């Protein structure tokens, strides 16, 4: 299903079968409806309501992460969904954190979620300095940006940079709902120390590490689904 809100097109699919809880899946940057297809289909098999949201590929150039959160909220309102259980991966986790901090979900699941201010080691600082130097002097980037940045359309890179530089650490104490944090043990994009910081920052939260990296929810799909199902149906 395609919906247009203030000129921005957003795609989503729904499985609404009863008046019970609704799971909402929010994928990572550059993803689409296929990103959470396995988990979405599993939720449908559990007999619960489910909504799978695909973030738009093109948005106004002045957008930031809070605009995406507002868009998501309006999409859910259009679908008749209130107080859902949010499941966010990477970029989708950023959106989920904002909505949860505003009290707009019943439960929260974060997996490989972005949004926290990262630690910087010497190698990371060098890469950033090299990238900024090349941008300032108009030199070829030679792949110095992140994979997500390099895969992002040129017109959307400003939005991407604005989002990456928006840190949500201060929102964690405002998340009052029950939260499950499921994290890949070898995640290099959002390292395990971030999972522990989410755990410390969200009062009513539990942390489980699973095999795999940033896409641990796919690499350890069966375990991820068992954890989510138990959390949703308890």
PDB file of N, CA and C in Angstrom, residues 28-118:
ATOM      1  N   UNK A  28      16.342  -0.694   8.395  1.00  0.00           N
ATOM      2  CA  UNK A  28      17.528   0.161   8.390  1.00  0.00           C
ATOM      3  C   UNK A  28      17.601   1.059   7.166  1.00  0.00           C
ATOM      4  N   UNK A  29      18.579   1.959   7.183  1.00  0.00           N
ATOM      5  CA  UNK A  29      18.778   2.908   6.083  1.00  0.00           C
ATOM      6  C   UNK A  29      19.046   2.151   4.769  1.00  0.00           C
ATOM      7  N   UNK A  30      18.349   2.535   3.722  1.00  0.00           N
ATOM      8  CA  UNK A  30      18.537   1.886   2.428  1.00  0.00           C
ATOM      9  C   UNK A  30      17.747   0.609   2.271  1.00  0.00           C
ATOM     10  N   UNK A  31      17.023   0.194   3.302  1.00  0.00           N
ATOM     11  CA  UNK A  31      16.236  -1.035   3.223  1.00  0.00           C
ATOM     12  C   UNK A  31      14.886  -0.800   2.563  1.00  0.00           C
ATOM     13  N   UNK A  32      14.047  -1.828   2.588  1.00  0.00           N
ATOM     14  CA  UNK A  32      12.702  -1.732   2.027  1.00  0.00           C
ATOM     15  C   UNK A  32      11.833  -2.793   2.688  1.00  0.00           C
ATOM     16  N   UNK A  33      10.691  -3.075   2.112  1.00  0.00           N
ATOM     17  CA  UNK A  33       9.769  -4.033   2.722  1.00  0.00           C
ATOM     18  C   UNK A  33      10.373  -5.432   2.841  1.00  0.00           C
ATOM     19  N   UNK A  34      11.390  -5.733   2.035  1.00  0.00           N
ATOM     20  CA  UNK A  34      12.009  -7.062   2.105  1.00  0.00           C
ATOM     21  C   UNK A  34      12.900  -7.224   3.331  1.00  0.00           C
ATOM     22  N   UNK A  35      13.338  -6.101   3.893  1.00  0.00           N
ATOM     23  CA  UNK A  35      14.301  -6.162   4.998  1.00  0.00           C
ATOM     24  C   UNK A  35      13.772  -6.931   6.195  1.00  0.00           C
ATOM     25  N   UNK A  36      12.518  -6.723   6.532  1.00  0.00           N
ATOM     26  CA  UNK A  36      11.903  -7.405   7.669  1.00  0.00           C
ATOM     27  C   UNK A  36      10.834  -8.403   7.217  1.00  0.00           C
ATOM     28  N   UNK A  37      10.901  -8.818   5.953  1.00  0.00           N
ATOM     29  CA  UNK A  37       9.854  -9.689   5.409  1.00  0.00           C
ATOM     30  C   UNK A  37       9.703 -10.982   6.203  1.00  0.00           C
ATOM     31  N   UNK A  38      10.839 -11.593   6.586  1.00  0.00           N
ATOM     32  CA  UNK A  38      10.769 -12.857   7.330  1.00  0.00           C
ATOM     33  C   UNK A  38      10.074 -12.700   8.663  1.00  0.00           C
ATOM     34  N   UNK A  39      10.442 -11.656   9.396  1.00  0.00           N
ATOM     35  CA  UNK A  39       9.837 -11.427  10.708  1.00  0.00           C
ATOM     36  C   UNK A  39       8.373 -11.011  10.568  1.00  0.00           C
ATOM     37  N   UNK A  40       8.097 -10.201   9.561  1.00  0.00           N
ATOM     38  CA  UNK A  40       6.707  -9.775   9.318  1.00  0.00           C
ATOM     39  C   UNK A  40       5.818 -10.979   9.009  1.00  0.00           C
ATOM     40  N   UNK A  41       6.279 -11.848   8.138  1.00  0.00           N
ATOM     41  CA  UNK A  41       5.496 -13.037   7.790  1.00  0.00           C
ATOM     42  C   UNK A  41       5.329 -13.967   8.983  1.00  0.00           C
ATOM     43  N   UNK A  42       6.370 -14.075   9.814  1.00  0.00           N
ATOM     44  CA  UNK A  42       6.276 -14.907  11.012  1.00  0.00           C
ATOM     45  C   UNK A  42       5.227 -14.342  11.959  1.00  0.00           C
ATOM     46  N   UNK A  43       5.216 -13.022  12.126  1.00  0.00           N
ATOM     47  CA  UNK A  43       4.226 -12.392  13.007  1.00  0.00           C
ATOM     48  C   UNK A  43       2.814 -12.656  12.505  1.00  0.00           C
ATOM     49  N   UNK A  44       2.641 -12.626  11.187  1.00  0.00           N
ATOM     50  CA  UNK A  44       1.326 -12.941  10.619  1.00  0.00           C
ATOM     51  C   UNK A  44       0.917 -14.368  10.969  1.00  0.00           C
ATOM     52  N   UNK A  45       1.878 -15.284  10.950  1.00  0.00           N
ATOM     53  CA  UNK A  45       1.602 -16.679  11.288  1.00  0.00           C
ATOM     54  C   UNK A  45       1.249 -16.854  12.763  1.00  0.00           C
ATOM     55  N   UNK A  46       1.744 -15.940  13.612  1.00  0.00           N
ATOM     56  CA  UNK A  46       1.422 -16.007  15.048  1.00  0.00           C
ATOM     57  C   UNK A  46      -0.015 -15.578  15.328  1.00  0.00           C
ATOM     58  N   UNK A  47      -0.651 -14.996  14.316  1.00  0.00           N
ATOM     59  CA  UNK A  47      -2.023 -14.553  14.497  1.00  0.00           C
ATOM     60  C   UNK A  47      -2.141 -13.165  15.096  1.00  0.00           C
ATOM     61  N   UNK A  48      -1.056 -12.393  15.063  1.00  0.00           N
ATOM     62  CA  UNK A  48      -1.112 -11.037  15.599  1.00  0.00           C
ATOM     63  C   UNK A  48      -1.151 -10.034  14.446  1.00  0.00           C
ATOM     64  N   UNK A  49      -1.535  -8.832  14.763  1.00  0.00           N
ATOM     65  CA  UNK A  49      -1.522  -7.768  13.760  1.00  0.00           C
ATOM     66  C   UNK A  49      -0.082  -7.356  13.478  1.00  0.00           C
ATOM     67  N   UNK A  50       0.193  -6.974  12.242  1.00  0.00           N
ATOM     68  CA  UNK A  50       1.549  -6.568  11.890  1.00  0.00           C
ATOM     69  C   UNK A  50       1.515  -5.513  10.793  1.00  0.00           C
ATOM     70  N   UNK A  51       2.454  -4.583  10.886  1.00  0.00           N
ATOM     71  CA  UNK A  51       2.625  -3.558   9.863  1.00  0.00           C
ATOM     72  C   UNK A  51       4.105  -3.484   9.516  1.00  0.00           C
ATOM     73  N   UNK A  52       4.420  -3.520   8.236  1.00  0.00           N
ATOM     74  CA  UNK A  52       5.797  -3.449   7.753  1.00  0.00           C
ATOM     75  C   UNK A  52       5.941  -2.137   6.980  1.00  0.00           C
ATOM     76  N   UNK A  53       6.794  -1.235   7.487  1.00  0.00           N
ATOM     77  CA  UNK A  53       6.909   0.102   6.899  1.00  0.00           C
ATOM     78  C   UNK A  53       8.183   0.212   6.065  1.00  0.00           C
ATOM     79  N   UNK A  54       8.059   0.800   4.867  1.00  0.00           N
ATOM     80  CA  UNK A  54       9.223   1.064   4.013  1.00  0.00           C
ATOM     81  C   UNK A  54       9.447   2.572   3.982  1.00  0.00           C
ATOM     82  N   UNK A  55      10.552   3.024   4.540  1.00  0.00           N
ATOM     83  CA  UNK A  55      10.828   4.456   4.548  1.00  0.00           C
ATOM     84  C   UNK A  55      11.039   4.966   3.126  1.00  0.00           C
ATOM     85  N   UNK A  56      10.619   6.193   2.838  1.00  0.00           N
ATOM     86  CA  UNK A  56      10.777   6.752   1.484  1.00  0.00           C
ATOM     87  C   UNK A  56      12.234   6.925   1.110  1.00  0.00           C
ATOM     88  N   UNK A  57      12.534   6.746  -0.172  1.00  0.00           N
ATOM     89  CA  UNK A  57      13.899   6.895  -0.668  1.00  0.00           C
ATOM     90  C   UNK A  57      14.265   8.355  -0.905  1.00  0.00           C
ATOM     91  N   UNK A  58      13.246   9.195  -1.066  1.00  0.00           N
ATOM     92  CA  UNK A  58      13.483  10.618  -1.312  1.00  0.00           C
ATOM     93  C   UNK A  58      12.591  11.447  -0.397  1.00  0.00           C
ATOM     94  N   UNK A  59      13.203  12.386   0.316  1.00  0.00           N
ATOM     95  CA  UNK A  59      12.471  13.280   1.209  1.00  0.00           C
ATOM     96  C   UNK A  59      13.026  14.698   1.011  1.00  0.00           C
ATOM     97  N   UNK A  60      12.365  15.724   1.532  1.00  0.00           N
ATOM     98  CA  UNK A  60      12.902  17.086   1.424  1.00  0.00           C
ATOM     99  C   UNK A  60      14.326  17.171   1.968  1.00  0.00           C
ATOM    100  N   UNK A  61      15.127  18.032   1.347  1.00  0.00           N
ATOM    101  CA  UNK A  61      16.556  18.099   1.672  1.00  0.00           C
ATOM    102  C   UNK A  61      16.849  18.598   3.082  1.00  0.00           C
ATOM    103  N   UNK A  62      15.874  19.218   3.744  1.00  0.00           N
ATOM    104  CA  UNK A  62      16.102  19.727   5.096  1.00  0.00           C
ATOM    105  C   UNK A  62      15.630  18.770   6.179  1.00  0.00           C
ATOM    106  N   UNK A  63      15.259  17.554   5.799  1.00  0.00           N
ATOM    107  CA  UNK A  63      14.740  16.594   6.777  1.00  0.00           C
ATOM    108  C   UNK A  63      15.836  16.072   7.700  1.00  0.00           C
ATOM    109  N   UNK A  64      15.382  15.688   8.913  1.00  0.00           N
ATOM    110  CA  UNK A  64      16.240  15.013   9.872  1.00  0.00           C
ATOM    111  C   UNK A  64      15.488  13.824  10.443  1.00  0.00           C
ATOM    112  N   UNK A  65      16.037  13.193  11.451  1.00  0.00           N
ATOM    113  CA  UNK A  65      15.461  11.961  11.996  1.00  0.00           C
ATOM    114  C   UNK A  65      14.074  12.192  12.609  1.00  0.00           C
ATOM    115  N   UNK A  66      13.842  13.367  13.194  1.00  0.00           N
ATOM    116  CA  UNK A  66      12.539  13.613  13.817  1.00  0.00           C
ATOM    117  C   UNK A  66      11.441  13.733  12.764  1.00  0.00           C
ATOM    118  N   UNK A  67      11.791  14.170  11.567  1.00  0.00           N
ATOM    119  CA  UNK A  67      10.803  14.214  10.483  1.00  0.00           C
ATOM    120  C   UNK A  67      10.380  12.803  10.086  1.00  0.00           C
ATOM    121  N   UNK A  68      11.336  11.878  10.078  1.00  0.00           N
ATOM    122  CA  UNK A  68      11.005  10.482   9.781  1.00  0.00           C
ATOM    123  C   UNK A  68      10.105   9.900  10.869  1.00  0.00           C
ATOM    124  N   UNK A  69      10.357  10.273  12.121  1.00  0.00           N
ATOM    125  CA  UNK A  69       9.530   9.776  13.216  1.00  0.00           C
ATOM    126  C   UNK A  69       8.098  10.295  13.085  1.00  0.00           C
ATOM    127  N   UNK A  70       7.962  11.580  12.724  1.00  0.00           N
ATOM    128  CA  UNK A  70       6.632  12.158  12.530  1.00  0.00           C
ATOM    129  C   UNK A  70       5.914  11.482  11.365  1.00  0.00           C
ATOM    130  N   UNK A  71       6.649  11.238  10.272  1.00  0.00           N
ATOM    131  CA  UNK A  71       6.065  10.552   9.122  1.00  0.00           C
ATOM    132  C   UNK A  71       5.565   9.167   9.519  1.00  0.00           C
ATOM    133  N   UNK A  72       6.380   8.431  10.266  1.00  0.00           N
ATOM    134  CA  UNK A  72       5.998   7.085  10.695  1.00  0.00           C
ATOM    135  C   UNK A  72       4.741   7.113  11.548  1.00  0.00           C
ATOM    136  N   UNK A  73       4.679   8.061  12.454  1.00  0.00           N
ATOM    137  CA  UNK A  73       3.503   8.194  13.307  1.00  0.00           C
ATOM    138  C   UNK A  73       2.251   8.455  12.465  1.00  0.00           C
ATOM    139  N   UNK A  74       2.374   9.285  11.456  1.00  0.00           N
ATOM    140  CA  UNK A  74       1.217   9.604  10.624  1.00  0.00           C
ATOM    141  C   UNK A  74       0.817   8.426   9.731  1.00  0.00           C
ATOM    142  N   UNK A  75       1.789   7.651   9.288  1.00  0.00           N
ATOM    143  CA  UNK A  75       1.481   6.446   8.515  1.00  0.00           C
ATOM    144  C   UNK A  75       0.689   5.465   9.381  1.00  0.00           C
ATOM    145  N   UNK A  76       1.127   5.302  10.622  1.00  0.00           N
ATOM    146  CA  UNK A  76       0.436   4.378  11.529  1.00  0.00           C
ATOM    147  C   UNK A  76      -0.969   4.880  11.847  1.00  0.00           C
ATOM    148  N   UNK A  77      -1.122   6.180  12.012  1.00  0.00           N
ATOM    149  CA  UNK A  77      -2.449   6.743  12.246  1.00  0.00           C
ATOM    150  C   UNK A  77      -3.358   6.461  11.058  1.00  0.00           C
ATOM    151  N   UNK A  78      -2.811   6.583   9.859  1.00  0.00           N
ATOM    152  CA  UNK A  78      -3.589   6.312   8.651  1.00  0.00           C
ATOM    153  C   UNK A  78      -4.026   4.851   8.584  1.00  0.00           C
ATOM    154  N   UNK A  79      -3.150   3.979   9.114  1.00  0.00           N
ATOM    155  CA  UNK A  79      -3.456   2.540   9.109  1.00  0.00           C
ATOM    156  C   UNK A  79      -4.328   2.142  10.302  1.00  0.00           C
ATOM    157  N   UNK A  80      -4.673   3.113  11.140  1.00  0.00           N
ATOM    158  CA  UNK A  80      -5.522   2.828  12.299  1.00  0.00           C
ATOM    159  C   UNK A  80      -4.800   2.141  13.434  1.00  0.00           C
ATOM    160  N   UNK A  81      -3.496   2.325  13.503  1.00  0.00           N
ATOM    161  CA  UNK A  81      -2.687   1.652  14.522  1.00  0.00           C
ATOM    162  C   UNK A  81      -2.374   2.609  15.670  1.00  0.00           C
ATOM    163  N   UNK A  82      -2.687   2.183  16.890  1.00  0.00           N
ATOM    164  CA  UNK A  82      -2.382   2.967  18.075  1.00  0.00           C
ATOM    165  C   UNK A  82      -1.613   2.110  19.070  1.00  0.00           C
ATOM    166  N   UNK A  83      -0.684   2.733  19.770  1.00  0.00           N
ATOM    167  CA  UNK A  83       0.071   2.076  20.829  1.00  0.00           C
ATOM    168  C   UNK A  83       0.662   0.727  20.385  1.00  0.00           C
ATOM    169  N   UNK A  84       1.435   0.704  19.308  1.00  0.00           N
ATOM    170  CA  UNK A  84       1.965  -0.558  18.772  1.00  0.00           C
ATOM    171  C   UNK A  84       3.188  -1.066  19.539  1.00  0.00           C
ATOM    172  N   UNK A  85       3.627  -2.237  19.164  1.00  0.00           N
ATOM    173  CA  UNK A  85       4.929  -2.760  19.598  1.00  0.00           C
ATOM    174  C   UNK A  85       5.890  -2.465  18.453  1.00  0.00           C
ATOM    175  N   UNK A  86       6.888  -1.636  18.700  1.00  0.00           N
ATOM    176  CA  UNK A  86       7.821  -1.234  17.651  1.00  0.00           C
ATOM    177  C   UNK A  86       9.046  -2.132  17.623  1.00  0.00           C
ATOM    178  N   UNK A  87       9.442  -2.538  16.429  1.00  0.00           N
ATOM    179  CA  UNK A  87      10.648  -3.348  16.243  1.00  0.00           C
ATOM    180  C   UNK A  87      11.535  -2.617  15.244  1.00  0.00           C
ATOM    181  N   UNK A  88      12.664  -2.084  15.713  1.00  0.00           N
ATOM    182  CA  UNK A  88      13.502  -1.271  14.861  1.00  0.00           C
ATOM    183  C   UNK A  88      14.913  -1.793  14.717  1.00  0.00           C
ATOM    184  N   UNK A  89      15.398  -1.792  13.484  1.00  0.00           N
ATOM    185  CA  UNK A  89      16.783  -2.177  13.200  1.00  0.00           C
ATOM    186  C   UNK A  89      17.541  -0.975  12.660  1.00  0.00           C
ATOM    187  N   UNK A  90      18.735  -0.714  13.198  1.00  0.00           N
ATOM    188  CA  UNK A  90      19.633   0.322  12.704  1.00  0.00           C
ATOM    189  C   UNK A  90      18.919   1.674  12.611  1.00  0.00           C
ATOM    190  N   UNK A  91      18.756   2.238  11.405  1.00  0.00           N
ATOM    191  CA  UNK A  91      18.056   3.509  11.240  1.00  0.00           C
ATOM    192  C   UNK A  91      16.636   3.426  11.806  1.00  0.00           C
ATOM    193  N   UNK A  92      15.957   2.308  11.558  1.00  0.00           N
ATOM    194  CA  UNK A  92      14.607   2.130  12.090  1.00  0.00           C
ATOM    195  C   UNK A  92      14.581   2.177  13.604  1.00  0.00           C
ATOM    196  N   UNK A  93      15.699   1.762  14.233  1.00  0.00           N
ATOM    197  CA  UNK A  93      15.805   1.854  15.679  1.00  0.00           C
ATOM    198  C   UNK A  93      15.814   3.299  16.149  1.00  0.00           C
ATOM    199  N   UNK A  94      16.447   4.185  15.369  1.00  0.00           N
ATOM    200  CA  UNK A  94      16.428   5.617  15.704  1.00  0.00           C
ATOM    201  C   UNK A  94      14.987   6.125  15.786  1.00  0.00           C
ATOM    202  N   UNK A  95      14.209   5.797  14.759  1.00  0.00           N
ATOM    203  CA  UNK A  95      12.814   6.228  14.715  1.00  0.00           C
ATOM    204  C   UNK A  95      12.046   5.641  15.898  1.00  0.00           C
ATOM    205  N   UNK A  96      12.280   4.363  16.169  1.00  0.00           N
ATOM    206  CA  UNK A  96      11.579   3.692  17.265  1.00  0.00           C
ATOM    207  C   UNK A  96      11.930   4.316  18.614  1.00  0.00           C
ATOM    208  N   UNK A  97      13.182   4.676  18.809  1.00  0.00           N
ATOM    209  CA  UNK A  97      13.612   5.301  20.067  1.00  0.00           C
ATOM    210  C   UNK A  97      12.887   6.629  20.285  1.00  0.00           C
ATOM    211  N   UNK A  98      12.777   7.428  19.233  1.00  0.00           N
ATOM    212  CA  UNK A  98      12.086   8.714  19.354  1.00  0.00           C
ATOM    213  C   UNK A  98      10.620   8.509  19.731  1.00  0.00           C
ATOM    214  N   UNK A  99       9.941   7.619  19.019  1.00  0.00           N
ATOM    215  CA  UNK A  99       8.530   7.382  19.299  1.00  0.00           C
ATOM    216  C   UNK A  99       8.327   6.794  20.694  1.00  0.00           C
ATOM    217  N   UNK A 100       9.216   5.885  21.099  1.00  0.00           N
ATOM    218  CA  UNK A 100       9.107   5.295  22.426  1.00  0.00           C
ATOM    219  C   UNK A 100       9.326   6.339  23.516  1.00  0.00           C
ATOM    220  N   UNK A 101      10.266   7.253  23.298  1.00  0.00           N
ATOM    221  CA  UNK A 101      10.544   8.296  24.291  1.00  0.00           C
ATOM    222  C   UNK A 101       9.368   9.257  24.437  1.00  0.00           C
ATOM    223  N   UNK A 102       8.520   9.299  23.417  1.00  0.00           N
ATOM    224  CA  UNK A 102       7.332  10.152  23.450  1.00  0.00           C
ATOM    225  C   UNK A 102       6.102   9.397  23.958  1.00  0.00           C
ATOM    226  N   UNK A 103       6.317   8.146  24.393  1.00  0.00           N
ATOM    227  CA  UNK A 103       5.226   7.349  24.932  1.00  0.00           C
ATOM    228  C   UNK A 103       4.246   6.847  23.892  1.00  0.00           C
ATOM    229  N   UNK A 104       4.728   6.652  22.665  1.00  0.00           N
ATOM    230  CA  UNK A 104       3.829   6.304  21.570  1.00  0.00           C
ATOM    231  C   UNK A 104       3.903   4.840  21.158  1.00  0.00           C
ATOM    232  N   UNK A 105       4.368   3.985  22.070  1.00  0.00           N
ATOM    233  CA  UNK A 105       4.329   2.542  21.797  1.00  0.00           C
ATOM    234  C   UNK A 105       4.134   1.782  23.105  1.00  0.00           C
ATOM    235  N   UNK A 106       3.631   0.570  22.969  1.00  0.00           N
ATOM    236  CA  UNK A 106       3.362  -0.276  24.135  1.00  0.00           C
ATOM    237  C   UNK A 106       4.619  -0.994  24.591  1.00  0.00           C
ATOM    238  N   UNK A 107       5.378  -1.514  23.629  1.00  0.00           N
ATOM    239  CA  UNK A 107       6.636  -2.209  23.889  1.00  0.00           C
ATOM    240  C   UNK A 107       7.621  -1.831  22.790  1.00  0.00           C
ATOM    241  N   UNK A 108       8.894  -2.123  23.045  1.00  0.00           N
ATOM    242  CA  UNK A 108       9.938  -1.750  22.089  1.00  0.00           C
ATOM    243  C   UNK A 108      10.941  -2.889  21.941  1.00  0.00           C
ATOM    244  N   UNK A 109      11.309  -3.181  20.690  1.00  0.00           N
ATOM    245  CA  UNK A 109      12.378  -4.135  20.393  1.00  0.00           C
ATOM    246  C   UNK A 109      13.429  -3.413  19.561  1.00  0.00           C
ATOM    247  N   UNK A 110      14.671  -3.436  20.015  1.00  0.00           N
ATOM    248  CA  UNK A 110      15.773  -2.829  19.274  1.00  0.00           C
ATOM    249  C   UNK A 110      16.772  -3.907  18.887  1.00  0.00           C
ATOM    250  N   UNK A 111      17.189  -3.913  17.622  1.00  0.00           N
ATOM    251  CA  UNK A 111      18.198  -4.861  17.184  1.00  0.00           C
ATOM    252  C   UNK A 111      19.192  -4.141  16.286  1.00  0.00           C
ATOM    253  N   UNK A 112      20.440  -4.106  16.702  1.00  0.00           N
ATOM    254  CA  UNK A 112      21.455  -3.379  15.952  1.00  0.00           C
ATOM    255  C   UNK A 112      21.059  -1.924  15.747  1.00  0.00           C
ATOM    256  N   UNK A 113      20.424  -1.338  16.745  1.00  0.00           N
ATOM    257  CA  UNK A 113      19.895   0.009  16.595  1.00  0.00           C
ATOM    258  C   UNK A 113      20.987   1.064  16.590  1.00  0.00           C
ATOM    259  N   UNK A 114      20.840   2.031  15.689  1.00  0.00           N
ATOM    260  CA  UNK A 114      21.716   3.200  15.680  1.00  0.00           C
ATOM    261  C   UNK A 114      21.099   4.272  16.575  1.00  0.00           C
ATOM    262  N   UNK A 115      21.810   5.393  16.719  1.00  0.00           N
ATOM    263  CA  UNK A 115      21.243   6.509  17.459  1.00  0.00           C
ATOM    264  C   UNK A 115      22.078   7.010  18.616  1.00  0.00           C
ATOM    265  N   UNK A 116      23.015   6.184  19.090  1.00  0.00           N
ATOM    266  CA  UNK A 116      23.851   6.608  20.204  1.00  0.00           C
ATOM    267  C   UNK A 116      25.170   7.187  19.706  1.00  0.00           C
ATOM    268  N   UNK A 117      25.716   8.120  20.470  1.00  0.00           N
ATOM    269  CA  UNK A 117      26.981   8.728  20.082  1.00  0.00           C
ATOM    270  C   UNK A 117      28.079   7.680  20.161  1.00  0.00           C
ATOM    271  N   UNK A 118      28.799   7.454  19.060  1.00  0.00           N
ATOM    272  CA  UNK A 118      29.810   6.381  19.051  1.00  0.00           C
ATOM    273  C   UNK A 118      31.115   6.782  19.721  1.00  0.00           C
TER     274      UNK A 118
END
